[in-house]
mmCIF file of C-alpha atoms in Angstrom:
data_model
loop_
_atom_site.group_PDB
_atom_site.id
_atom_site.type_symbol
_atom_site.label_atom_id
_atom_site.label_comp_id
_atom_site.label_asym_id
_atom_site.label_seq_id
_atom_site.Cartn_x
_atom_site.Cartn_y
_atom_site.Cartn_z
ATOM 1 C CA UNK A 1 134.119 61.416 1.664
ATOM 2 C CA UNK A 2 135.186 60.597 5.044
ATOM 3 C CA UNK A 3 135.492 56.773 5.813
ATOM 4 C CA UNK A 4 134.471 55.222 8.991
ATOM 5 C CA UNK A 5 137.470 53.354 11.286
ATOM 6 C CA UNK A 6 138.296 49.977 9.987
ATOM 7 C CA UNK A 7 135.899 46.919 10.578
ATOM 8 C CA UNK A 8 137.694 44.409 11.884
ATOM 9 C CA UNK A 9 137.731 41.547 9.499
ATOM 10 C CA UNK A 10 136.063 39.063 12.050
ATOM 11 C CA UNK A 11 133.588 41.066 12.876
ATOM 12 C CA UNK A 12 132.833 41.642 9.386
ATOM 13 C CA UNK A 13 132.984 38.124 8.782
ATOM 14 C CA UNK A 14 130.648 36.623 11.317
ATOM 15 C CA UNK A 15 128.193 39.542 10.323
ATOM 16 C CA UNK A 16 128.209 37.852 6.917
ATOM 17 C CA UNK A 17 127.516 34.635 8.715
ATOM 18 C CA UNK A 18 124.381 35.584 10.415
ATOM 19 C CA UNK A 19 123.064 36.846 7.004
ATOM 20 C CA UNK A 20 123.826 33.437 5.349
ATOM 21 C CA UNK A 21 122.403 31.791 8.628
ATOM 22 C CA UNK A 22 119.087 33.597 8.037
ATOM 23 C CA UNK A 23 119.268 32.538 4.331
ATOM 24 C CA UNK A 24 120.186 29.393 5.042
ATOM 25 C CA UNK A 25 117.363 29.059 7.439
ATOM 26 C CA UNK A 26 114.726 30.431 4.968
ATOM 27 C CA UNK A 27 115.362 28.103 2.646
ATOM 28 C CA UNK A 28 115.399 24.785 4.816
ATOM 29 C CA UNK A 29 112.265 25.991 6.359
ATOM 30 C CA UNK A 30 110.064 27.649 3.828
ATOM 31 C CA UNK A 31 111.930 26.697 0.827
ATOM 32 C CA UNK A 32 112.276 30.305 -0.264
ATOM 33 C CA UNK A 33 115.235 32.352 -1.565
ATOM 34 C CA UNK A 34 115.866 35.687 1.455
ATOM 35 C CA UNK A 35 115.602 38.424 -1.313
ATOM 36 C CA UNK A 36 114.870 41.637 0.250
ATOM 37 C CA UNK A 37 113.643 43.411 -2.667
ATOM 38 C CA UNK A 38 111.373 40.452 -3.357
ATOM 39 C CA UNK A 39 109.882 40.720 0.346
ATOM 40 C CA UNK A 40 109.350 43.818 0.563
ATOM 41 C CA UNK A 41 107.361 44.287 -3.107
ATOM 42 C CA UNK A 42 105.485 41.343 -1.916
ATOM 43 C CA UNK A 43 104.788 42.841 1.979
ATOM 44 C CA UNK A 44 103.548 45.986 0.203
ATOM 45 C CA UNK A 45 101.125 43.955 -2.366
ATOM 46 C CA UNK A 46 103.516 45.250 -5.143
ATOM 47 C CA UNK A 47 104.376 42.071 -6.094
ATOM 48 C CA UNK A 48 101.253 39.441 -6.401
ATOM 49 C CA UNK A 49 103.487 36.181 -6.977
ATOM 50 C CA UNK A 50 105.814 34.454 -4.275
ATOM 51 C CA UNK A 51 106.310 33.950 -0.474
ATOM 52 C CA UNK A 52 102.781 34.473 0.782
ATOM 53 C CA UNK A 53 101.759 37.871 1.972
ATOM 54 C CA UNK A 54 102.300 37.542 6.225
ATOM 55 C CA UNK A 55 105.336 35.963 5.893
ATOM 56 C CA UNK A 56 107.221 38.566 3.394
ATOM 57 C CA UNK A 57 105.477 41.255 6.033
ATOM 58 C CA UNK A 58 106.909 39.359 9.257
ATOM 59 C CA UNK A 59 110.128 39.188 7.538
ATOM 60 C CA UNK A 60 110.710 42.892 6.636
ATOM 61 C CA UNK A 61 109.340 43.971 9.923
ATOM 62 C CA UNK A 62 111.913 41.434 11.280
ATOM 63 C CA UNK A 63 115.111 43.379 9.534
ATOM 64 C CA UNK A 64 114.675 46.927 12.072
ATOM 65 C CA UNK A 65 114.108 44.468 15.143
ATOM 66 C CA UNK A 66 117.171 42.847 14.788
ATOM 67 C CA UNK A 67 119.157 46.168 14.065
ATOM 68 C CA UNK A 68 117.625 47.680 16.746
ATOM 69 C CA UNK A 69 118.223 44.538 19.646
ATOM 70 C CA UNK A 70 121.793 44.661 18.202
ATOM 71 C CA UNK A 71 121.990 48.298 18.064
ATOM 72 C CA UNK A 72 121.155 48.066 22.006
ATOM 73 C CA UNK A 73 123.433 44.951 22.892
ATOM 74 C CA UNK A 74 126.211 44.331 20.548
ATOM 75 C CA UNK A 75 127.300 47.824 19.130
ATOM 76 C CA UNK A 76 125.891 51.300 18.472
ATOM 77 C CA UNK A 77 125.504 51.412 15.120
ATOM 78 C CA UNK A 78 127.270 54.835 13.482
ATOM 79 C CA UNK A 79 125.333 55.660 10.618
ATOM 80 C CA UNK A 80 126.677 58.136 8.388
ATOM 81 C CA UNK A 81 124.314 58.529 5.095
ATOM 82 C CA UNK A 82 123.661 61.579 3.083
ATOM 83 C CA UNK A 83 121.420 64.653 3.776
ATOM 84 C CA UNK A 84 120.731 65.493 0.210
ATOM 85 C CA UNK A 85 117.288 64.590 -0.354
ATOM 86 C CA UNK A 86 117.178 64.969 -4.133
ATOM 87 C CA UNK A 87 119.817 62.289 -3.946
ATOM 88 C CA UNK A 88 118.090 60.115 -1.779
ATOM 89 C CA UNK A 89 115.093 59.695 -3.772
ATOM 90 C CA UNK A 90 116.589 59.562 -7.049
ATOM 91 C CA UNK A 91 118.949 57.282 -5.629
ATOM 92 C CA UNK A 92 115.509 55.140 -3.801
ATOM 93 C CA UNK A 93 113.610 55.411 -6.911
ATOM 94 C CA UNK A 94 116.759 53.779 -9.000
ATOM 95 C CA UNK A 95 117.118 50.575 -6.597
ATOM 96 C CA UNK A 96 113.239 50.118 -6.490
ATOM 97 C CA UNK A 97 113.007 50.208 -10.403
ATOM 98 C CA UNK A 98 116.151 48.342 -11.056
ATOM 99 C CA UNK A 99 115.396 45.703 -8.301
ATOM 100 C CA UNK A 100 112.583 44.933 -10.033
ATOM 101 C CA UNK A 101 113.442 45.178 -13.628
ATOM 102 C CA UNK A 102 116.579 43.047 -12.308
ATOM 103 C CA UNK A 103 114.146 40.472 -10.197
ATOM 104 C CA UNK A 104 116.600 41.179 -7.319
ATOM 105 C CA UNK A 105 119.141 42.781 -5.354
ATOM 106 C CA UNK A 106 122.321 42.554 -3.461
ATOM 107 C CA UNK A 107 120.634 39.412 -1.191
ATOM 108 C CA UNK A 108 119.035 37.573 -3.825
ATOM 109 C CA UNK A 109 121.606 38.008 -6.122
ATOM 110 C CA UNK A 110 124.892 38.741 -4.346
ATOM 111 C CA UNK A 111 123.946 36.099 -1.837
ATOM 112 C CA UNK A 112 121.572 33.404 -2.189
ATOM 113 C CA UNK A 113 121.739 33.407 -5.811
ATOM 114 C CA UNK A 114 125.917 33.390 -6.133
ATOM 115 C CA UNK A 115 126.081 30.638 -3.294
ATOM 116 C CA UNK A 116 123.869 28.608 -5.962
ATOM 117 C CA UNK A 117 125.854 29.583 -8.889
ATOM 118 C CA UNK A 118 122.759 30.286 -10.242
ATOM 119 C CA UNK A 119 124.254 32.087 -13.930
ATOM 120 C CA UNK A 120 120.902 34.993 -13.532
ATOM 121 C CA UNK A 121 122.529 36.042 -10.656
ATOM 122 C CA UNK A 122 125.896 36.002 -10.967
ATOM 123 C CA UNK A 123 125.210 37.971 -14.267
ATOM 124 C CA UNK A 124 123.224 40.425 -12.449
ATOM 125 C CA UNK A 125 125.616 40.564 -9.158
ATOM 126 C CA UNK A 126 128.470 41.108 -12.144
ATOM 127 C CA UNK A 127 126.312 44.368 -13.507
ATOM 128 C CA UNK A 128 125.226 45.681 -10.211
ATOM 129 C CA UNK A 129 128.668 45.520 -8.495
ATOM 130 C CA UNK A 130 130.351 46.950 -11.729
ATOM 131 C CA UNK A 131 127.845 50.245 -12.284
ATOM 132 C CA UNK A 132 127.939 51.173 -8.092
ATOM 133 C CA UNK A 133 131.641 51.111 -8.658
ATOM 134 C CA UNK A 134 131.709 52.970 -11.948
ATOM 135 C CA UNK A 135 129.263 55.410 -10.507
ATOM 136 C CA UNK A 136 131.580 56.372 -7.079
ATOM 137 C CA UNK A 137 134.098 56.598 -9.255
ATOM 138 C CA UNK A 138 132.408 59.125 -11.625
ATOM 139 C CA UNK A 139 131.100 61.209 -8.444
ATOM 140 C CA UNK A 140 134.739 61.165 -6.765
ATOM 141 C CA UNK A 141 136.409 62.585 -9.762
ATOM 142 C CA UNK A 142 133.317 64.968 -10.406
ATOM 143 C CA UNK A 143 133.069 66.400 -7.003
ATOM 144 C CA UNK A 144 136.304 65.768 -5.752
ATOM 145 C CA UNK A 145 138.665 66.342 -8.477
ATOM 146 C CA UNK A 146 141.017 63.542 -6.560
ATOM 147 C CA UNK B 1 101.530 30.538 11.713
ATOM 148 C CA UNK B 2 104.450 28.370 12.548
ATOM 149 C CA UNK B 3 106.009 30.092 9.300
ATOM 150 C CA UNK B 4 105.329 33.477 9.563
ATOM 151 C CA UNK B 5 107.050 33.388 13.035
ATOM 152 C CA UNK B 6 109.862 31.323 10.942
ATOM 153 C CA UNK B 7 109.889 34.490 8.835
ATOM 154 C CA UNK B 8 110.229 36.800 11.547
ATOM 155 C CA UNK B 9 112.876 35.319 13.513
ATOM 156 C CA UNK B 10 114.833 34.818 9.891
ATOM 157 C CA UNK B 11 114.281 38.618 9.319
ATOM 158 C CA UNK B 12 115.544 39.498 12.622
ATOM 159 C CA UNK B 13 118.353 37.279 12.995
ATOM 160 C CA UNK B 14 119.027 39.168 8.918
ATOM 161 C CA UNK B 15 119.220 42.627 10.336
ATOM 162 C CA UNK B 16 121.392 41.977 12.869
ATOM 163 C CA UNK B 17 123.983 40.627 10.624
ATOM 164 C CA UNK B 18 123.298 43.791 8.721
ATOM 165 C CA UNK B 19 124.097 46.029 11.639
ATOM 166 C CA UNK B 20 126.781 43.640 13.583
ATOM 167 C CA UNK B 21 128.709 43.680 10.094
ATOM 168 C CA UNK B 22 127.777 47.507 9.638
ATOM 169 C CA UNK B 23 126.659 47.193 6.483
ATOM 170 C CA UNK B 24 123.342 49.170 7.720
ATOM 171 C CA UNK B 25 125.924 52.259 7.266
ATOM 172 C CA UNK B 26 125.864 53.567 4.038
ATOM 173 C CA UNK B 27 129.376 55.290 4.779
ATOM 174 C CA UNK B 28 130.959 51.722 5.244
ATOM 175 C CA UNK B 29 129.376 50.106 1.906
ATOM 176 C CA UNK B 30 130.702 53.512 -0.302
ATOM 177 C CA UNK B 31 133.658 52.862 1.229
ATOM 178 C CA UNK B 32 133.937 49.519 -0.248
ATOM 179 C CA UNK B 33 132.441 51.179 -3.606
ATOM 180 C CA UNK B 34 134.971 53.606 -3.519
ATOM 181 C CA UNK B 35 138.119 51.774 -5.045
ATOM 182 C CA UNK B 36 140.165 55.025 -5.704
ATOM 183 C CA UNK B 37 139.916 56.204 -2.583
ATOM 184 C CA UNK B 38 140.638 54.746 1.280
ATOM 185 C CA UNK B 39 139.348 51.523 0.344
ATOM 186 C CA UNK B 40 137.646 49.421 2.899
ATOM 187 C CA UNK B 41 137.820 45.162 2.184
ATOM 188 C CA UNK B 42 134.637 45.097 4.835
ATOM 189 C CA UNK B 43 131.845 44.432 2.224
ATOM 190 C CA UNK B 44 133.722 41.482 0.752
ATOM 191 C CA UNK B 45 134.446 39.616 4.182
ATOM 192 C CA UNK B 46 130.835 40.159 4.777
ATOM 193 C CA UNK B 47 129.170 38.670 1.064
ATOM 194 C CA UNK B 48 132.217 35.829 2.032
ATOM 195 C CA UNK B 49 131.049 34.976 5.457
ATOM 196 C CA UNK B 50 126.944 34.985 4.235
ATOM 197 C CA UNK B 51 127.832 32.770 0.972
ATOM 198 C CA UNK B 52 128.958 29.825 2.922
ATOM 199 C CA UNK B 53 126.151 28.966 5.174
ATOM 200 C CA UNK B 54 123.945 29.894 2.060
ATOM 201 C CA UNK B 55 126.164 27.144 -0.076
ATOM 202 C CA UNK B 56 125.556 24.774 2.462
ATOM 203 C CA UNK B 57 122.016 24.750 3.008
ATOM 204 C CA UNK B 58 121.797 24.889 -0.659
ATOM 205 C CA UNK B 59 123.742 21.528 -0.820
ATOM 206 C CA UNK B 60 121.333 20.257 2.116
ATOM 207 C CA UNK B 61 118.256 21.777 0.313
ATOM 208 C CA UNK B 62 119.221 19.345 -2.683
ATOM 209 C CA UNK B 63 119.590 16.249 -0.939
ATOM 210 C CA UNK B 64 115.611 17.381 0.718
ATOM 211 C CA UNK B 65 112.030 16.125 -1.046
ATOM 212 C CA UNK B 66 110.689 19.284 0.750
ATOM 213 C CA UNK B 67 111.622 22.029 3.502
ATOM 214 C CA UNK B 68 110.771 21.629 6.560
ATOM 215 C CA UNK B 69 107.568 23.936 6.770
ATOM 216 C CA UNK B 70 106.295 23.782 2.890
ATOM 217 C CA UNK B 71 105.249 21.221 0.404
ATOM 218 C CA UNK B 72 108.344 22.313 -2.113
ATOM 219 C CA UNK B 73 111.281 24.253 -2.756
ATOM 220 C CA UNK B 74 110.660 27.687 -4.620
ATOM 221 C CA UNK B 75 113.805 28.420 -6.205
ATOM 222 C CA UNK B 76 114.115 30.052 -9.099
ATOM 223 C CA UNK B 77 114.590 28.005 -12.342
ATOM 224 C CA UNK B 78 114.747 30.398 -15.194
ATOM 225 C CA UNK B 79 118.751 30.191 -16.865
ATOM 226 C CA UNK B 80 118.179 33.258 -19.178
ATOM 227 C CA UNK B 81 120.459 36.394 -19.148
ATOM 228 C CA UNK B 82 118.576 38.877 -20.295
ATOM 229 C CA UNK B 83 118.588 42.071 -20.670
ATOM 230 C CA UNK B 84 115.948 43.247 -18.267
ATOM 231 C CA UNK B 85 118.388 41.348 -15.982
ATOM 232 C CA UNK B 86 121.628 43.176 -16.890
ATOM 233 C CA UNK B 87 119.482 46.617 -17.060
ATOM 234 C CA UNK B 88 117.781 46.172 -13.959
ATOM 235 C CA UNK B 89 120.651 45.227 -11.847
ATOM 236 C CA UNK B 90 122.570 47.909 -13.640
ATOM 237 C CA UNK B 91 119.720 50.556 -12.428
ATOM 238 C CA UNK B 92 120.045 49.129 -9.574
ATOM 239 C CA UNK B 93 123.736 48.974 -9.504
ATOM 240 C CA UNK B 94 123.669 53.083 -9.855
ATOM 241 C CA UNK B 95 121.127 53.879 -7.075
ATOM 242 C CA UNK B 96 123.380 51.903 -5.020
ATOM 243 C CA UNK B 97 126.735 53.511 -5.557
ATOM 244 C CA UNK B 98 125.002 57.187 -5.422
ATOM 245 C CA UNK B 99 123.709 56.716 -1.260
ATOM 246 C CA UNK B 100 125.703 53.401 -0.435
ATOM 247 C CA UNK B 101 121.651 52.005 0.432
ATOM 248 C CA UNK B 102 120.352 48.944 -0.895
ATOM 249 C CA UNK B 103 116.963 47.781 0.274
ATOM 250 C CA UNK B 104 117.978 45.378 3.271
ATOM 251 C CA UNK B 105 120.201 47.844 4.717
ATOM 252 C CA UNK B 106 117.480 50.619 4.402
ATOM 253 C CA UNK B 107 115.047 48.683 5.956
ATOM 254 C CA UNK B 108 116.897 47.983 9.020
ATOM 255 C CA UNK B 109 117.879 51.615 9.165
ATOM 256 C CA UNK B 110 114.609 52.923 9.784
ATOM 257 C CA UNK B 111 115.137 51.491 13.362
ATOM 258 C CA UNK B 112 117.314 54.210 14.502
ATOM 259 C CA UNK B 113 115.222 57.075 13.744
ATOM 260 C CA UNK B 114 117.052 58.951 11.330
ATOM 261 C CA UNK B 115 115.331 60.337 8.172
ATOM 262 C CA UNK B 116 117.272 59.863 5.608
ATOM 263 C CA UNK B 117 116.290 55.896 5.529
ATOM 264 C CA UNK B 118 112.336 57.066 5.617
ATOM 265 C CA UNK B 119 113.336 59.257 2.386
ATOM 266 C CA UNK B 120 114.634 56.620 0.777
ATOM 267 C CA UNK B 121 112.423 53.987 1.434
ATOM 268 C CA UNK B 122 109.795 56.130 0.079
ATOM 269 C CA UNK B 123 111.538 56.461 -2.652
ATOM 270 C CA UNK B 124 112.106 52.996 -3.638
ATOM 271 C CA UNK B 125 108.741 51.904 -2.868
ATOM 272 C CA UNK B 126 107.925 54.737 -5.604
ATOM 273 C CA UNK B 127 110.346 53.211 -7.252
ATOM 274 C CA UNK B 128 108.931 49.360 -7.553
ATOM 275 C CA UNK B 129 105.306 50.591 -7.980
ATOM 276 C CA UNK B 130 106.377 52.535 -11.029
ATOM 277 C CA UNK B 131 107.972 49.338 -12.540
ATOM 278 C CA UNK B 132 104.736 47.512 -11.648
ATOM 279 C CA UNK B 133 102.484 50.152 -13.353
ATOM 280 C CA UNK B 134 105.109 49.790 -16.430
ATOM 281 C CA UNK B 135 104.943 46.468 -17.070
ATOM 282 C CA UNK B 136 100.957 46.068 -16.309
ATOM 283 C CA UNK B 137 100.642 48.777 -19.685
ATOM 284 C CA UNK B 138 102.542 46.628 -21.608
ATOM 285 C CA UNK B 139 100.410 43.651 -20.409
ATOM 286 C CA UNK B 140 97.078 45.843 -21.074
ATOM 287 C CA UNK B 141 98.625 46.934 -24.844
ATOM 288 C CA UNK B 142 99.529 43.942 -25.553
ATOM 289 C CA UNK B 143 96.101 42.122 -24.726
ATOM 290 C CA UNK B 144 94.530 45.427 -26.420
ATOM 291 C CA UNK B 145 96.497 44.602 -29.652
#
């Protein structure tokens, strides 16, 4: 696995800050919680409950406008992702089940959710985090023998 | 109106933290994942700097009757661990760690054209709807029985 250069820290950092701005903002506004898996089960009529149906839609189609106005102005962004597409959509159809089965992912949970203290999702943050570590680990000492 | 152009601004202003903090880079997030290997602190300066605005207007939100745009808050109230939480997020947990993709960062990837982000989106959409046509023959057995 080849790792990309080094991030610096502050740029990192005030990354992070713009995606707790935009939760932030959610919530003072609408009063919801910025869970991406939520939004987009809701934009595609998956989900029937929640944030009402144009705003989960406006919001998704929000998340490639703003990577692609930064993408432009700030920094090119260097994607490196892999080609296998078995692994892809076994991979895709894992986070769609589990997101759902789980009632969120690493926004809901790992973000909004944590900065509440909110015990559901620091439970769930807890089990995500763990298994996505336990499962690089597995594949680097599978297919790496390192 | 005024909050579905709320939404859309939020959900902008969301994936460009995701791409200034290159988390939109599935290589950067395994990297993180990867604690045996070269590992990379980004992901954790990046959850650190989005938790404390979140905090804050969750302090603010408190001290609110109502937001700004709606009648009331809609935050989640349920306290239960369960284990369609732990198994879930687990599921989820694994799907992560085996592309480095959760669903924000796949989103906002579709913007640069590559296919890989299309594949995987497909994927997970699968993925929800399958959930959703789970639990709905539960419900229907259930009512059946």
């Amino acid at each position: 696995m080849t790792s990309p250069a080094p991030l610096d820290p502050f740029v990192a950092l005030s990354g992070g800050l713009l995606i707790g701005t935009a939760a932030a903002l959610l919530l003072l506004f609408s009063g919801r919680i910025a869970g991406i898996s939520g939004m987009v089960a809701r934009a595609t009529g998956i989900a029937d409950t929640g944030i009402s149906r144009q705003q989960a839609i406006a919001f998704v189609l929000g998340l490639p406008i703003g990577a692609l106005v930064t993408g432009l102005w700030v920094r090119t962004a260097d994607v490196a992702v892999t080609s296998s597409v078995p692994l892809l959509i076994g991979a895709g159809l894992l986070v769609g089940y589990g997101t759902r089965m789980g009632n969120g992912c690493t926004s809901g949970h790992g973000v909004c959710g944590v900065s509440r203290l909110s015990p559901r999702s620091l439970a769930a943050t807890a089990s995500f985090m763990l298994t996505a570590f336990l499962v690089v680990a597995v594949a680097r000492f599978m297919f790496m023998g390192a | 109106m005024r909050q579905i152009l709320t939404a859309l601004v939020i959900g902008i202003l969301f994936g460009a933290g995701l791409t200034v903090s290159d988390m939109i880079n599935p290589a950067r997030v395994l990297a993180f994942l990867d604690i045996f290997g070269n590992w990379d602190p980004a992901l954790a300066f990046v959850m650190g700097g989005a938790i404390i605005p979140s905090a804050i207007a969750y302090l603010v939100s408190n001290r609110m009757q109502k937001p700004l745009l709606d009648s009331r808050f809609f935050i989640p109230e349920n306290r239960i661990i369960d284990r369609q939480l732990l198994y879930g997020a687990a599921l989820f947990g694994a799907g992560w760690g085996l592309v480095g993709y959760c669903p924000g960062p796949a989103i906002a990837g579709l913007a640069f054209g590559d296919w890989q982000p299309i594949v995987f989106v497909i994927a997970m959409l699968a993925g929800m709807w399958l959930h959703r046509l789970s639990t709905d023959l539960i419900k229907t057995r259930k009512s059946v029985a």
